[in-house]
mmCIF file of N, CA and C in Angstrom:
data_model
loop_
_atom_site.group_PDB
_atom_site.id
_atom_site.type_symbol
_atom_site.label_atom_id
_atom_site.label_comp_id
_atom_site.label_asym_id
_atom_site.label_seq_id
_atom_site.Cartn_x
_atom_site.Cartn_y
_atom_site.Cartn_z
ATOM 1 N N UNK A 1 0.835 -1.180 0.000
ATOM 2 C CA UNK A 1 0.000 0.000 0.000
ATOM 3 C C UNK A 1 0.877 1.239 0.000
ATOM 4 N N UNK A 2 0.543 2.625 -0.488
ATOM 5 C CA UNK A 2 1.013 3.684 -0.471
ATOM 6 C C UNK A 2 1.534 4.860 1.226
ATOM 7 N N UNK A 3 2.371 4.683 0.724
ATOM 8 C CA UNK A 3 2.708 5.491 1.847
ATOM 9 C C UNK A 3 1.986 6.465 2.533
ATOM 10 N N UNK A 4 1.582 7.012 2.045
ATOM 11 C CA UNK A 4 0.053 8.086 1.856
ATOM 12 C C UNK A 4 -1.019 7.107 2.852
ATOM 13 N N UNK A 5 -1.352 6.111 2.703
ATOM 14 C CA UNK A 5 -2.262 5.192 3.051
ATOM 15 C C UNK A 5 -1.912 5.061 4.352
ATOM 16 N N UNK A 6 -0.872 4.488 5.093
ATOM 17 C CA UNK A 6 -0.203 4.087 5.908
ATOM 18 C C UNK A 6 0.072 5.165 7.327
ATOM 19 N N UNK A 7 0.565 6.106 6.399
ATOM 20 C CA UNK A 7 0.226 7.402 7.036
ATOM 21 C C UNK A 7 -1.174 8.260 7.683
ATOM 22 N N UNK A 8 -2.075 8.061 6.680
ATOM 23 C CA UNK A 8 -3.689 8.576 7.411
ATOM 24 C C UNK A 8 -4.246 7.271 8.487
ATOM 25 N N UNK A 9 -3.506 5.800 8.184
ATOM 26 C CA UNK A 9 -3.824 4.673 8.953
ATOM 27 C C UNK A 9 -3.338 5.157 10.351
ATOM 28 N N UNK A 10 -2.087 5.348 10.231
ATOM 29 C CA UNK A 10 -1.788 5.620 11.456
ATOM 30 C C UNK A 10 -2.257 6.434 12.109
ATOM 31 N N UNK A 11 -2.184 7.920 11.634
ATOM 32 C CA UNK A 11 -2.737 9.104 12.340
ATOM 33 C C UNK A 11 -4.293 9.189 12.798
ATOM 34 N N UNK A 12 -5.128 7.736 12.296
ATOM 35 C CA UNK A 12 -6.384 7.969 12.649
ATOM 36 C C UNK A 12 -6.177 6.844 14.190
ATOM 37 N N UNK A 13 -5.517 6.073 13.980
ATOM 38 C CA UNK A 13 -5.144 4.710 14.725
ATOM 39 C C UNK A 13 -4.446 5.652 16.393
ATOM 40 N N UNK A 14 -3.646 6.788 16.218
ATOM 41 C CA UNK A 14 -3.301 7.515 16.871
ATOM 42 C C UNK A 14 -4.303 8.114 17.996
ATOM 43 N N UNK A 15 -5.118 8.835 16.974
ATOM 44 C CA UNK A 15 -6.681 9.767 17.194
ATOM 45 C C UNK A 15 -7.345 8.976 17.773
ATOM 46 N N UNK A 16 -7.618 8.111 17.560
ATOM 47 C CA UNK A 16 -8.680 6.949 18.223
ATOM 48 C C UNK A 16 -8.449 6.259 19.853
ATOM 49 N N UNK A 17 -7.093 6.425 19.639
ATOM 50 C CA UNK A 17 -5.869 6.296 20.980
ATOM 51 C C UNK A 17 -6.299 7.288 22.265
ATOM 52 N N UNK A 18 -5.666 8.202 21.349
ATOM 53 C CA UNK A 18 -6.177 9.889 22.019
ATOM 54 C C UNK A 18 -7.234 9.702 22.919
ATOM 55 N N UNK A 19 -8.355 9.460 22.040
ATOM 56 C CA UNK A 19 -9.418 10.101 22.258
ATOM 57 C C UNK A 19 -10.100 9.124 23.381
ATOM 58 N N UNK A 20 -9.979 7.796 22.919
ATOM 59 C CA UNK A 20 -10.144 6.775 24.248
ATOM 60 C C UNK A 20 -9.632 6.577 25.367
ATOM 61 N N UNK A 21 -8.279 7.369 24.987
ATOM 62 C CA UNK A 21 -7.417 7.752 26.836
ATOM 63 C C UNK A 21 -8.343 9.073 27.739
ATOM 64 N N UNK A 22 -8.778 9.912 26.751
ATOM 65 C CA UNK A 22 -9.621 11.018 27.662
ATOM 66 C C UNK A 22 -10.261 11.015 27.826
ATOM 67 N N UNK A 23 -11.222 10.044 26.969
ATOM 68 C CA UNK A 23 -12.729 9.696 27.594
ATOM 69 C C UNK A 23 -12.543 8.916 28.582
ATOM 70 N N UNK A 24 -12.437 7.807 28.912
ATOM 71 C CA UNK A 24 -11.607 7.205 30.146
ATOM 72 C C UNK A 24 -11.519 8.318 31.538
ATOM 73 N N UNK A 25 -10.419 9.224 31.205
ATOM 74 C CA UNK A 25 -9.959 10.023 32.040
ATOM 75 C C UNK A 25 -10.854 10.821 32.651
ATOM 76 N N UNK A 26 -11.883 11.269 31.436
ATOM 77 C CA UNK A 26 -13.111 12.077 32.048
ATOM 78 C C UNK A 26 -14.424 11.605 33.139
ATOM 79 N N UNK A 27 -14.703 10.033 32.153
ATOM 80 C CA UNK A 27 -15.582 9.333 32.993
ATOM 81 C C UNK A 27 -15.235 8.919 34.471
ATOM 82 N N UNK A 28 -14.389 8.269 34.627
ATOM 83 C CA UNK A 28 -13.726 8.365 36.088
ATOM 84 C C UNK A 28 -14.414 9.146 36.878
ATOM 85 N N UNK A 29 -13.851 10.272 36.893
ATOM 86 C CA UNK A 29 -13.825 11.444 38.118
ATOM 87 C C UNK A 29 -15.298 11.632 37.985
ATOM 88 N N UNK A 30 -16.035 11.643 36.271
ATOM 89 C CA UNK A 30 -17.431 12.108 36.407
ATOM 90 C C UNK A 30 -17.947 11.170 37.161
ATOM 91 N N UNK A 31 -18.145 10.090 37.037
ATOM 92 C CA UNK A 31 -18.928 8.970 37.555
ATOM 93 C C UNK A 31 -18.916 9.299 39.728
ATOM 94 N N UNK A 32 -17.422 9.046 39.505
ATOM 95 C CA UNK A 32 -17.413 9.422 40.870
ATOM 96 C C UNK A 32 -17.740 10.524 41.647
ATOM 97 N N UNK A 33 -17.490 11.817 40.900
ATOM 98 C CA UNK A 33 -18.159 12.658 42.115
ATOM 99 C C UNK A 33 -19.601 12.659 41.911
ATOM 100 N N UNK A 34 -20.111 12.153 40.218
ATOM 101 C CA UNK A 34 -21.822 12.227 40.271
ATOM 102 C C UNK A 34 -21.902 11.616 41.283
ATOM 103 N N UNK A 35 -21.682 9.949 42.165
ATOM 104 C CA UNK A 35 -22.339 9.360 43.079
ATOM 105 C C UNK A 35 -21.971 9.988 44.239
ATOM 106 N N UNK A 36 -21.136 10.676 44.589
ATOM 107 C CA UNK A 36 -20.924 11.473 45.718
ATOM 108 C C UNK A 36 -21.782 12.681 46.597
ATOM 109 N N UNK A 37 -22.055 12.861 45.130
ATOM 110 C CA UNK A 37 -22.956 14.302 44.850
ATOM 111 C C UNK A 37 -22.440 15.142 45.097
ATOM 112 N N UNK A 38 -21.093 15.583 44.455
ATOM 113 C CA UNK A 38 -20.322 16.880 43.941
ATOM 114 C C UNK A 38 -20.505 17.552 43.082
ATOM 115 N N UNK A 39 -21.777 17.131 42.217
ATOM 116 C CA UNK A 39 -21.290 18.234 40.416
ATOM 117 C C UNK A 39 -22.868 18.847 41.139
ATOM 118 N N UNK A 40 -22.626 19.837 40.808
ATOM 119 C CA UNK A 40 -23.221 21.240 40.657
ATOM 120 C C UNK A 40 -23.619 21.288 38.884
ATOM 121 N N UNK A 41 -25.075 21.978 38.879
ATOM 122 C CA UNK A 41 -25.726 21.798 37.338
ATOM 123 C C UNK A 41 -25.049 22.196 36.688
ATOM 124 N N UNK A 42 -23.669 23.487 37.019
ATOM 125 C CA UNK A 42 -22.697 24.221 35.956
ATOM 126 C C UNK A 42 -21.573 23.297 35.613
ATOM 127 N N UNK A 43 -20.860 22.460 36.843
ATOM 128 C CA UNK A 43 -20.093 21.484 36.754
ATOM 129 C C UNK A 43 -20.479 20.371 35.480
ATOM 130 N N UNK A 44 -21.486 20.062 35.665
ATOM 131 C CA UNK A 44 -22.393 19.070 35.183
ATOM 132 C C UNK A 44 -22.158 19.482 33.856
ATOM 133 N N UNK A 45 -22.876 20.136 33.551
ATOM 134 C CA UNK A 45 -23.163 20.622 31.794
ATOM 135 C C UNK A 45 -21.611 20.676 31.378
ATOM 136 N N UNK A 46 -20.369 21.056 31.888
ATOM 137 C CA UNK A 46 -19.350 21.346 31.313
ATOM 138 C C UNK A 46 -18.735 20.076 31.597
ATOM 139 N N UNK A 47 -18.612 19.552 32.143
ATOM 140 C CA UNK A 47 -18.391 17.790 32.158
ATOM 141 C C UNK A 47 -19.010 17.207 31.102
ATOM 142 N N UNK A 48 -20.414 17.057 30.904
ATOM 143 C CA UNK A 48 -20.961 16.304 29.778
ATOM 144 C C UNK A 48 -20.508 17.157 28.392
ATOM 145 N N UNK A 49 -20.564 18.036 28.463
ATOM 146 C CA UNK A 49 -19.787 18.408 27.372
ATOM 147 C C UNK A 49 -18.411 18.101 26.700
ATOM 148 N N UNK A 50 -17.710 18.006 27.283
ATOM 149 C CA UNK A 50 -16.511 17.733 27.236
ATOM 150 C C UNK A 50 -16.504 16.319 26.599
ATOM 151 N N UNK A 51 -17.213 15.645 27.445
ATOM 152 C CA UNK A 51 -17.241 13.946 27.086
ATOM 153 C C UNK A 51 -18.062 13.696 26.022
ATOM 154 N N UNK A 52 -19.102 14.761 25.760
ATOM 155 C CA UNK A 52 -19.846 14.545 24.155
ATOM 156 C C UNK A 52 -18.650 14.524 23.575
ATOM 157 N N UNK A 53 -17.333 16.148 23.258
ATOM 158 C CA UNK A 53 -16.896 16.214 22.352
ATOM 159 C C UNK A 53 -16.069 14.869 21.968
ATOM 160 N N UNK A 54 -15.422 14.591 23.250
ATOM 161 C CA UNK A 54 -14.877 13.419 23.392
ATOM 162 C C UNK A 54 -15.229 12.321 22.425
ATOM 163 N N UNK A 55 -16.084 12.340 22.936
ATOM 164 C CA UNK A 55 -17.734 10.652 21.963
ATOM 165 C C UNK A 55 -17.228 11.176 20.305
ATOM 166 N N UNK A 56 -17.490 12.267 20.295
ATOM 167 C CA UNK A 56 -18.022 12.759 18.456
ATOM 168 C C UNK A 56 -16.247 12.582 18.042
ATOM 169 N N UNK A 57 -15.439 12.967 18.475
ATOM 170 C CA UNK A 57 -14.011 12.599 18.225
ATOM 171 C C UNK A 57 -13.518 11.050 17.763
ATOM 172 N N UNK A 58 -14.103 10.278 18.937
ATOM 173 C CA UNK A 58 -13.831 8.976 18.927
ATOM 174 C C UNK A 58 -14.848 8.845 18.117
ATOM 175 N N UNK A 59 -15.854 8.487 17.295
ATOM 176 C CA UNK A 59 -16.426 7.734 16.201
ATOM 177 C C UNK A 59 -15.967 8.531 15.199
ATOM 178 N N UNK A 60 -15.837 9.662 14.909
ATOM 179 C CA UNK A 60 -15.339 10.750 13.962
ATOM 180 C C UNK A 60 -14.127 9.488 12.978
ATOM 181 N N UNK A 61 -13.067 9.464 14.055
ATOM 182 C CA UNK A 61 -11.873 9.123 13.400
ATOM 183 C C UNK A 61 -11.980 7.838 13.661
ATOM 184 N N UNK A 62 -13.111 6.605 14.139
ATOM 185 C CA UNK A 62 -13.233 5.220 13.650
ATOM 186 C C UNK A 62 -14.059 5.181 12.232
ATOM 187 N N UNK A 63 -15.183 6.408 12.094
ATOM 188 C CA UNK A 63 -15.518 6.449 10.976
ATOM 189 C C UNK A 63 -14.741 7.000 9.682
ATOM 190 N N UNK A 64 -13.492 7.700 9.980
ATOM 191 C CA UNK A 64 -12.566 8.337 9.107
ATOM 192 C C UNK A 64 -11.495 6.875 8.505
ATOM 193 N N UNK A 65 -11.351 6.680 9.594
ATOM 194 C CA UNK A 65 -10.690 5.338 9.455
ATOM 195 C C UNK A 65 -10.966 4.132 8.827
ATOM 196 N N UNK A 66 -12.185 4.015 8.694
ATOM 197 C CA UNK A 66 -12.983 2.854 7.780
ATOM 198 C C UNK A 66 -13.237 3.580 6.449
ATOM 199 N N UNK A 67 -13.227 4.831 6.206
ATOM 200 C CA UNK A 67 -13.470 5.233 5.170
ATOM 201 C C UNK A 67 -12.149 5.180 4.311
ATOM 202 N N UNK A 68 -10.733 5.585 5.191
ATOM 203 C CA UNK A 68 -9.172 5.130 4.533
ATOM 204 C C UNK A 68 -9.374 3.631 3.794
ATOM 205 N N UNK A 69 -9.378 2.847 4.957
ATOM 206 C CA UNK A 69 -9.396 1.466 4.359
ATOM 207 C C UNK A 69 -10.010 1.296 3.332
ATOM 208 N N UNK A 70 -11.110 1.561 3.268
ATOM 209 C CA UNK A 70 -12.404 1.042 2.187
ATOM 210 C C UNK A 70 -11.701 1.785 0.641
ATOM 211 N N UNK A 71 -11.163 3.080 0.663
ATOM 212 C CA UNK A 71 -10.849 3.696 -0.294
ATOM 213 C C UNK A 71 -9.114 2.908 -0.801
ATOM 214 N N UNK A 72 -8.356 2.282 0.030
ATOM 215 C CA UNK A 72 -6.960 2.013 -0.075
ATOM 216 C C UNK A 72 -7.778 0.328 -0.702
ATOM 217 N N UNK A 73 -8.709 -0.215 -0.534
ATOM 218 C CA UNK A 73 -8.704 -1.457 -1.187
ATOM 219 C C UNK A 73 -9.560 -1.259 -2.059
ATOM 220 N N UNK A 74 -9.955 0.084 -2.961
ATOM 221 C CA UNK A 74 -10.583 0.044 -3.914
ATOM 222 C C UNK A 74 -9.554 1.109 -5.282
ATOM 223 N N UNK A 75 -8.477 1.651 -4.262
ATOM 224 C CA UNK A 75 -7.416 2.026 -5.413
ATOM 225 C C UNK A 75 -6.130 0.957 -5.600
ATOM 226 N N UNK A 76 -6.083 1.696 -6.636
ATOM 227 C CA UNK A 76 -4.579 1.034 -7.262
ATOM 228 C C UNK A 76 -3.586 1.198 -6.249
ATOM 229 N N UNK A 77 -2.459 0.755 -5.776
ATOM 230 C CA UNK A 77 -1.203 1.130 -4.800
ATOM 231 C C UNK A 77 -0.881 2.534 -4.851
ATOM 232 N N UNK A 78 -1.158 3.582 -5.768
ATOM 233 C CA UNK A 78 -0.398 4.927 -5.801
ATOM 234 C C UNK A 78 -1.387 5.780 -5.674
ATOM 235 N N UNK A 79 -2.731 5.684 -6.003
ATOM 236 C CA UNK A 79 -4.126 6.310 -6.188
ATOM 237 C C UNK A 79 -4.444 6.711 -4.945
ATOM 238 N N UNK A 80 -3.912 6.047 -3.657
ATOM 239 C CA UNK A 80 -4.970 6.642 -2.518
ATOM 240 C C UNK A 80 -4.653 7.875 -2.252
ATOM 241 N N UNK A 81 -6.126 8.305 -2.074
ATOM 242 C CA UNK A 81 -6.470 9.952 -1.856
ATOM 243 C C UNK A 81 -6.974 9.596 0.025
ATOM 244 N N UNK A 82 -6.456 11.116 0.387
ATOM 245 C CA UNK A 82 -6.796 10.756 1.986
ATOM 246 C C UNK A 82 -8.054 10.970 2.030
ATOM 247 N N UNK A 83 -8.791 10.706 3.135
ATOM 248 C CA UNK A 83 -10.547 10.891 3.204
ATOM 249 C C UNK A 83 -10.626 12.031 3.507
ATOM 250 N N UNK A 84 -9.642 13.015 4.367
ATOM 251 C CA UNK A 84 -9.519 14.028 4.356
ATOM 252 C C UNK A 84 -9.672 15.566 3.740
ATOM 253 N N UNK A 85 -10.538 16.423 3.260
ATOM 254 C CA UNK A 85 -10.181 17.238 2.361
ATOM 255 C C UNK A 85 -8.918 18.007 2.512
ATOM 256 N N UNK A 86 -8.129 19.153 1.207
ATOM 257 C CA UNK A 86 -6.976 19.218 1.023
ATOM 258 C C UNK A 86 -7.458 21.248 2.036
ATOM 259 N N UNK A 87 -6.476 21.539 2.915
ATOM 260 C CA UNK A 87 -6.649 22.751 3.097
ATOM 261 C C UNK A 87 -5.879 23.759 2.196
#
């Protein structure tokens, strides 16, 4: 496969890494002080927020990532285009 290929593999394989270490990191503490009864409704909303963006990150780049693959086994070895648009 193209180097090109290998490269958006990784960097999504990376992202997906990322993003499952901080969701992790977030749920923790949320879970726990929710049963404690520490979060305050302002706490609250900016906690779940965080962990939405979290969520939309992590399927973002499993769905970016299936879209690499699918496109790297339907080009030729030199053809793959990233799923990415070009800035």
């Amino acid at each position: 496969m193209s180097n090109s290929f290998e490269n958006t593999t990784g960097f999504r394989k990376w992202n997906i890494t990322f993003f499952s270490v901080f969701l992790v990191m977030f749920l923790i503490p949320y879970i726990r002080f929710e049963t404690l009864g520490m979060l305050v409704l302002e706490t609250r909303i900016i906690m779940l927020g965080m962990i939405a963006i979290l969520i939309f990150g992590l399927v973002r780049s499993i769905l970016l990532l299936r879209v690499a693959r699918k496109r790297a086994k339907t080009c030729k070895s030199g053809d793959f285009v990233s799923p990415m648009p070009a800035r």
